[in-house]
PDB file of C-alpha atoms in Angstrom:
ATOM      1  CA  MET A  14       0.000   0.000   0.000  1.00 48.00           C
ATOM      2  CA  GLN A  15       1.215   3.490  -0.726  1.00 49.00           C
ATOM      3  CA  LYS A  16       0.278   6.910   0.605  1.00 51.00           C
ATOM      4  CA  ASN A  17       1.576  10.206  -0.730  1.00 52.00           C
ATOM      5  CA  GLY A  18       4.089   8.206  -2.773  1.00 48.00           C
ATOM      6  CA  LYS A  19       5.673   6.711   0.342  1.00 53.00           C
ATOM      7  CA  ARG A  20       5.836   3.053   1.321  1.00 58.00           C
ATOM      8  CA  CYS A  21       3.591   1.703   4.040  1.00 59.00           C
ATOM      9  CA  ILE A  22       3.387  -1.587   5.908  1.00 60.00           C
ATOM     10  CA  ASN A  23       0.377  -3.687   6.815  1.00 61.00           C
ATOM     11  CA  LEU A  24       0.409  -4.443  10.550  1.00 60.00           C
ATOM     12  CA  GLN A  25      -1.514  -7.603  11.460  1.00 61.00           C
ATOM     13  CA  LYS A  26      -3.208  -7.194   8.056  1.00 55.00           C
ATOM     14  CA  LYS A  27      -5.576  -4.702   9.674  1.00 54.00           C
ATOM     15  CA  TYR A  28      -3.795  -1.407  10.084  1.00 53.00           C
ATOM     16  CA  TYR A  29      -1.557   0.556   7.748  1.00 53.00           C
ATOM     17  CA  PHE A  30       1.210   2.725   9.128  1.00 52.00           C
ATOM     18  CA  CYS A  31       3.272   5.127   7.052  1.00 57.00           C
ATOM     19  CA  ASN A  32       6.447   7.155   7.301  1.00 57.00           C
ATOM     20  CA  GLU A  33       7.612   7.926  10.863  1.00 61.00           C
ATOM     21  CA  LEU A  34       4.564   6.209  12.364  1.00 64.00           C
ATOM     22  CA  CYS A  35       5.526   3.026  10.535  1.00 62.00           C
ATOM     23  CA  ILE A  36       8.973   3.075  12.144  1.00 64.00           C
ATOM     24  CA  TYR A  37       7.459   3.832  15.581  1.00 64.00           C
ATOM     25  CA  ILE A  38       4.939   1.004  15.343  1.00 62.00           C
ATOM     26  CA  LYS A  39       7.568  -1.481  14.108  1.00 63.00           C
ATOM     27  CA  THR A  40       9.783  -0.593  17.064  1.00 64.00           C
ATOM     28  CA  PHE A  41       6.906  -0.619  19.547  1.00 65.00           C
ATOM     29  CA  TYR A  42       5.664  -4.035  18.468  1.00 64.00           C
ATOM     30  CA  ARG A  43       9.182  -5.375  18.037  1.00 61.00           C
ATOM     31  CA  LYS A  44       9.534  -8.901  19.407  1.00 60.00           C
ATOM     32  CA  GLU A  45      12.790 -10.827  19.245  1.00 54.00           C
TER      33      GLU A  45
END
């Protein structure tokens, strides 16, 4: 999915996060 020409990710196939929010969400939900 793309918004404003920038890449986005699909989190849990329910929510789409873009730009800085995408990075924040990926870090917040980071599980190793």
